[in-house]
Coordinates of N, CA, C and O in Angstrom, one line a residue:
X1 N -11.8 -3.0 -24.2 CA -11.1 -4.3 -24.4 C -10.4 -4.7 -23.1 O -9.5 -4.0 -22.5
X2 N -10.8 -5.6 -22.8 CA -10.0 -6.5 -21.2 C -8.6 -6.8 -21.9 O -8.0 -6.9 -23.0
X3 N -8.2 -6.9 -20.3 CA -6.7 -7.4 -20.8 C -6.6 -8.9 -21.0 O -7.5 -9.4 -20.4
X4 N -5.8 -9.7 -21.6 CA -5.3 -11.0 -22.1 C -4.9 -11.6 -21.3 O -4.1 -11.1 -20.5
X5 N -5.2 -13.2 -21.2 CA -4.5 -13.7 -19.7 C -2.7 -13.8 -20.2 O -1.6 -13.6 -19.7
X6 N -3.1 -14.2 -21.3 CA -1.4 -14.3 -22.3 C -0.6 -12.9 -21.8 O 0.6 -13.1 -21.7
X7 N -1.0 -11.7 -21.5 CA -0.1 -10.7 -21.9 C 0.3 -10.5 -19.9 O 1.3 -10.1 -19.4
X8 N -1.1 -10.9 -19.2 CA -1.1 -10.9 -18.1 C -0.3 -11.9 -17.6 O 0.1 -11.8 -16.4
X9 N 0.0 -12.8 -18.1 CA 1.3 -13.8 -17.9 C 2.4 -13.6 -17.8 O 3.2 -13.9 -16.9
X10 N 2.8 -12.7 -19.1 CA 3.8 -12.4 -19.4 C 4.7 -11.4 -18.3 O 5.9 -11.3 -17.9
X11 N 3.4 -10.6 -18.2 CA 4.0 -9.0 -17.2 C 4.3 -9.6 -15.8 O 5.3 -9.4 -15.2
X12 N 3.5 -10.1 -15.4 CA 3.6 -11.1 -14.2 C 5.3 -12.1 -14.1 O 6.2 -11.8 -13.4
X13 N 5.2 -12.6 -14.5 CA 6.2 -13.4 -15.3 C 7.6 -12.6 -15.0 O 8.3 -12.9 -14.1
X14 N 7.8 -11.2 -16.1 CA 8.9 -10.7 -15.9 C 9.3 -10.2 -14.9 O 10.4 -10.2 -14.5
X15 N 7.8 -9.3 -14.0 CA 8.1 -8.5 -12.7 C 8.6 -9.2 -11.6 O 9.1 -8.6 -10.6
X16 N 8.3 -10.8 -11.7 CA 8.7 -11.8 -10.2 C 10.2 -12.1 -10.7 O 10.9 -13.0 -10.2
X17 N 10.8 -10.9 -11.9 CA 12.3 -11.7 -11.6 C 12.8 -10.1 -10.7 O 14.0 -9.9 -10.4
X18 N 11.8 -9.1 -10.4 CA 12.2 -8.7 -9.6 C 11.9 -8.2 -8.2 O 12.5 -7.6 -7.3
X19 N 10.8 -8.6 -8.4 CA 10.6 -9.1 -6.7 C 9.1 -9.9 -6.6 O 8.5 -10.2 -7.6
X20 N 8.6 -10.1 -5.3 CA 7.4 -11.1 -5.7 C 6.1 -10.0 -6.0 O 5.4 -9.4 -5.2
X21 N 6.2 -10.1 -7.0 CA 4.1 -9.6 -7.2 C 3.0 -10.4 -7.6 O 2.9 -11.5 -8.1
X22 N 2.4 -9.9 -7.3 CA 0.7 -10.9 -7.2 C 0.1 -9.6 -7.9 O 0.6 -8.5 -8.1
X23 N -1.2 -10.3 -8.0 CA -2.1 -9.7 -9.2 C -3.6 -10.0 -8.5 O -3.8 -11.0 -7.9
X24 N -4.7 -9.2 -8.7 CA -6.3 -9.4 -8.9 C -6.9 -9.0 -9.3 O -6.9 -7.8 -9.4
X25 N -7.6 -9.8 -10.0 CA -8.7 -9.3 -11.2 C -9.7 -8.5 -10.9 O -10.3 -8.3 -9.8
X26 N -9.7 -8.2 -11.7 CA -11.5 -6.8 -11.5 C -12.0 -6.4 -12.7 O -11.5 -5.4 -13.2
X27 N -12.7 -6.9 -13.1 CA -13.6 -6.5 -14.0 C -12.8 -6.5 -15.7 O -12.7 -5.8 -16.7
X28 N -12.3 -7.7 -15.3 CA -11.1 -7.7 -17.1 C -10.1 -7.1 -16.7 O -9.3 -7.2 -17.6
X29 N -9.5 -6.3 -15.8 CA -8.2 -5.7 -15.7 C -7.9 -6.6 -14.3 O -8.5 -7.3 -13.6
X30 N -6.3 -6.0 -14.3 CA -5.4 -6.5 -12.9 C -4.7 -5.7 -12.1 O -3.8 -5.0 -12.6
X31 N -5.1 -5.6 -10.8 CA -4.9 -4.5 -10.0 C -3.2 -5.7 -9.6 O -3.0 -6.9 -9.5
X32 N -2.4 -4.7 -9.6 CA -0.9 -5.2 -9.1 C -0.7 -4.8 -7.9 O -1.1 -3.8 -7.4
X33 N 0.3 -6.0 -7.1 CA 1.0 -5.5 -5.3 C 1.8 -6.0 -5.8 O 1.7 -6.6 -6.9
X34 N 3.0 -5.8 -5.1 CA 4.3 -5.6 -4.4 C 4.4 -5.7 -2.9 O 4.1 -4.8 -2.1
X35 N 4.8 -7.1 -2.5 CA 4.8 -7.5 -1.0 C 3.5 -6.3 -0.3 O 3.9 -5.3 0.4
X36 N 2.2 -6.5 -0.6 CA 0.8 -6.9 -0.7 C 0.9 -5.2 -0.7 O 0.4 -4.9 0.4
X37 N 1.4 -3.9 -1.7 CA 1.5 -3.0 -1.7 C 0.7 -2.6 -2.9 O 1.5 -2.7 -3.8
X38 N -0.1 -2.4 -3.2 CA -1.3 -1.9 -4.8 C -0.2 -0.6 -5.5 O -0.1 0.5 -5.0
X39 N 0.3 -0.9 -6.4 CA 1.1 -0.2 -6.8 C 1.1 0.5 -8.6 O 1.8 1.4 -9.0
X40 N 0.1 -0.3 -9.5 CA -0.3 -0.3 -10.4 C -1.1 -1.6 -10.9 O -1.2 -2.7 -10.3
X41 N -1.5 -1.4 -12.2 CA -2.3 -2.0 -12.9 C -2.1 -2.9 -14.3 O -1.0 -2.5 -14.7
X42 N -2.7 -3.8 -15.0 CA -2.9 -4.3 -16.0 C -4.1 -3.7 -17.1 O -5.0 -4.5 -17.3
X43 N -4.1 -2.8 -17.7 CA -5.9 -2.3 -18.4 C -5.2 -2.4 -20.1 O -4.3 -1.9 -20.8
X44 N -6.3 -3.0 -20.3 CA -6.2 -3.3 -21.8 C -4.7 -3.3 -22.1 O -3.9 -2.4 -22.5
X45 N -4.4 -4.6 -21.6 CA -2.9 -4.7 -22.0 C -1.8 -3.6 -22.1 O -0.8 -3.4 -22.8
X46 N -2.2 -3.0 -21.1 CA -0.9 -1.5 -21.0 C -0.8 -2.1 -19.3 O -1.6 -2.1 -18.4
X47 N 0.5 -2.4 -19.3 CA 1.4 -2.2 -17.9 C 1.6 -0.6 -17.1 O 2.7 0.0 -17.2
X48 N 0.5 0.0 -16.6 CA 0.5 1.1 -16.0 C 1.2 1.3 -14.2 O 0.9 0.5 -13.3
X49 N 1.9 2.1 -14.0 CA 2.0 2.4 -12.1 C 1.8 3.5 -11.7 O 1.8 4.4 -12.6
X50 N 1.7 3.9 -10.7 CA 1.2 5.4 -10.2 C 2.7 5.8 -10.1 O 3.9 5.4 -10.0
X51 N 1.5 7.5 -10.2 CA 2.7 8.0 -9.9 C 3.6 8.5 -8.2 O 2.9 8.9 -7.3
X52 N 4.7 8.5 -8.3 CA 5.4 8.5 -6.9 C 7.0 9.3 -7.1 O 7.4 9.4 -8.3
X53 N 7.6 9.7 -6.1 CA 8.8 10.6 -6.8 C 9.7 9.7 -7.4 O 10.4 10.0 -8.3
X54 N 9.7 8.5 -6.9 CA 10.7 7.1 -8.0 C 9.9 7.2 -8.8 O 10.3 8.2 -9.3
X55 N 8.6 6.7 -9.5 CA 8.6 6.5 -10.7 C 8.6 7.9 -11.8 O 8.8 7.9 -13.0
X56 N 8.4 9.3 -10.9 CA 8.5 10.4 -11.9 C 10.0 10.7 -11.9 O 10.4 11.8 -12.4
X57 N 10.9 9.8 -11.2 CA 12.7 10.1 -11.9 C 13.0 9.0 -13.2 O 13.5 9.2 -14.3
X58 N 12.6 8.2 -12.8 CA 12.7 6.6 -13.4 C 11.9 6.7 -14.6 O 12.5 6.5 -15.7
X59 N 10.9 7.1 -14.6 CA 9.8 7.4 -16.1 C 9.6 8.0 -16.7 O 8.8 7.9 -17.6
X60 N 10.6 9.5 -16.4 CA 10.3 10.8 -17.0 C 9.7 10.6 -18.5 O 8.9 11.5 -18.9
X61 N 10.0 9.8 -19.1 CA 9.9 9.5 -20.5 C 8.9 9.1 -21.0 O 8.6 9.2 -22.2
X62 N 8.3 8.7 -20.1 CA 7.6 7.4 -20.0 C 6.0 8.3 -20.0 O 5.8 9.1 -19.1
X63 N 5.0 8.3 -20.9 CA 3.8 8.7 -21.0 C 3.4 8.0 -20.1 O 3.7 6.9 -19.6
X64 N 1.8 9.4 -19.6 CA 1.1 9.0 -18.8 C -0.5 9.0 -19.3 O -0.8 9.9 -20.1
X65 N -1.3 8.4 -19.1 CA -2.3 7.4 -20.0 C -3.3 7.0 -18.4 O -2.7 6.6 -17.4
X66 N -4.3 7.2 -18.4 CA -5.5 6.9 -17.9 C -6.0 5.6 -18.1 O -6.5 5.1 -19.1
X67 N -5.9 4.9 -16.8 CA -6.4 3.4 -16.9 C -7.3 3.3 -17.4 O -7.1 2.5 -18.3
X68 N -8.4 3.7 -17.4 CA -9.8 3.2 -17.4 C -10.6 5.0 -17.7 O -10.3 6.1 -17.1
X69 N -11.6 4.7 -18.8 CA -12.6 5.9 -18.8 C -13.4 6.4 -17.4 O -14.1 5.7 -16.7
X70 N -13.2 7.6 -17.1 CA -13.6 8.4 -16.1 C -12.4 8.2 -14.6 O -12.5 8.5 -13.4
X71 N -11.3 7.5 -15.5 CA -10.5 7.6 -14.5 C -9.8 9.4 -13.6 O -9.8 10.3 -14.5
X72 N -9.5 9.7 -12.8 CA -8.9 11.2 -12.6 C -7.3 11.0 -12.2 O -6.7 12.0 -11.9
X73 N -6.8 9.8 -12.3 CA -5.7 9.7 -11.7 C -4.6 9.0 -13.1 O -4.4 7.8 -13.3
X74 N -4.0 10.0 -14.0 CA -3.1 9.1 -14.7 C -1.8 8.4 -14.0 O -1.3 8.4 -12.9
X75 N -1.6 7.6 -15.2 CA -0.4 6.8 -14.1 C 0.6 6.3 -16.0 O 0.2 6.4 -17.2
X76 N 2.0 5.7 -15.4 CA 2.9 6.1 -16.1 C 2.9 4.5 -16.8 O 3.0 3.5 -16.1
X77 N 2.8 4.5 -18.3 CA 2.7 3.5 -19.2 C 4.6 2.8 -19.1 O 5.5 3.6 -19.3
X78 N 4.8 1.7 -18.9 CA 5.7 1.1 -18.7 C 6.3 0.4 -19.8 O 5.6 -0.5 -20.2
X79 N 7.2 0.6 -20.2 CA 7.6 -0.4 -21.2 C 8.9 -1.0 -21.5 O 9.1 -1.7 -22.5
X80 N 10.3 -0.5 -19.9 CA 10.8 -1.1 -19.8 C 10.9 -2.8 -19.0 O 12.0 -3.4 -18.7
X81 N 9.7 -3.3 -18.9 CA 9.3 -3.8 -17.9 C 10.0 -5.4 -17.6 O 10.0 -6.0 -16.5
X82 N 10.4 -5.9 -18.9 CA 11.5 -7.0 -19.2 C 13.1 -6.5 -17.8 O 13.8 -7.2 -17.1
X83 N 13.1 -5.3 -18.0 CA 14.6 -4.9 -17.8 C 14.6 -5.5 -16.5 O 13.7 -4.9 -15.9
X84 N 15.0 -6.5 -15.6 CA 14.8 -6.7 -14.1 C 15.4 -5.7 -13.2 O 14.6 -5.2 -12.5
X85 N 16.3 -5.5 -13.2 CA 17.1 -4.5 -12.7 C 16.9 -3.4 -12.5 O 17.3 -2.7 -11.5
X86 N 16.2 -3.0 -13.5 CA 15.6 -1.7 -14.0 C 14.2 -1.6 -12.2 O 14.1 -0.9 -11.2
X87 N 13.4 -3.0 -13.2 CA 12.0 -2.9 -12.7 C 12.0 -3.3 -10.8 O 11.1 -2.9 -10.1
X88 N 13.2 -4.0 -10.3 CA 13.6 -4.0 -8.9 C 13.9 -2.4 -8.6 O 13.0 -1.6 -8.3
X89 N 14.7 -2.1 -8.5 CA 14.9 0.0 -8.8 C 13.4 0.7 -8.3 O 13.1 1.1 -7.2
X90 N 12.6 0.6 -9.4 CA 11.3 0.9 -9.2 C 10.6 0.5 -8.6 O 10.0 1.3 -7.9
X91 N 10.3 -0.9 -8.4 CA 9.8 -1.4 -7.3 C 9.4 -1.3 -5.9 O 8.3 -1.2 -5.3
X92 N 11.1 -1.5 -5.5 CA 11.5 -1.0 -4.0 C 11.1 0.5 -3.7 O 10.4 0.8 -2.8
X93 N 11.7 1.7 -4.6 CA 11.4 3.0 -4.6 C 10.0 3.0 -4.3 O 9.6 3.4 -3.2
X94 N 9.1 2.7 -5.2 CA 7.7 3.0 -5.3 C 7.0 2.6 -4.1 O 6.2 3.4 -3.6
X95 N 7.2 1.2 -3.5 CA 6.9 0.3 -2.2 C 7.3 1.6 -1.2 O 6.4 2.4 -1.0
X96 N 8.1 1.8 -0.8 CA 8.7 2.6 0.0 C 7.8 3.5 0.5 O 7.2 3.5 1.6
X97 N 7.8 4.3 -0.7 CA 7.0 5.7 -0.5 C 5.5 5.8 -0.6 O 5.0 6.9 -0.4
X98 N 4.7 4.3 -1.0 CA 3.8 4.3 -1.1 C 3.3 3.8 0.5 O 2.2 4.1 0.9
X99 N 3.8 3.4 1.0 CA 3.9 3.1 2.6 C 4.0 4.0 3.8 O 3.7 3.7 4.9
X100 N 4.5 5.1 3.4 CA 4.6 6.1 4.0 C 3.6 6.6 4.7 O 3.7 7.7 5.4

């Protein structure tokens, strides 16, 4: 099942109240940046991000779920993703270290 432009709106939507992200499509899903940083995904309507040592403090909770069949890399199912505050936190952390 591809993801929804409706749900892909939505996630989009909340994450630009905390910082700017863009999005590209691939094959029914949406590969996500962070000031042009690939940091997670859109797949069948699950808000997924890799993992990094901010998102395994930040997510501990938080299941991890395989994008896509024959994927080898899980990544952490999001579902505080309304919270702005929260999701700026994560953001910046994740940017950071994925730049390294």
């Amino acid at each position: 099942m591809a993801t929804t432009k409706e749900y892909h709106d939505y996630i989009i939507e909340c994450l630009n109240k905390a910082g700017q992200v863009t999005s590209k499509k691939m094959m029914g899903e949406y590969c996500l940046y962070c000031k042009g940083t690939l940091f997670g995904g859109i797949y069948d309507n699950r808000f997924l991000v890799k993992q990094t040592e901010t998102s395994k403090k930040l997510l501990a909770e938080c299941p991890l779920e395989l994008p896509y069949e024959g994927s080898k890399s899980p990544m952490f199912l999001v579902s505080e993703f309304e919270n702005a505050d929260f999701m700026k936190q994560l953001l910046e952390g994740m940017i950071k270290e994925i730049k390294k």
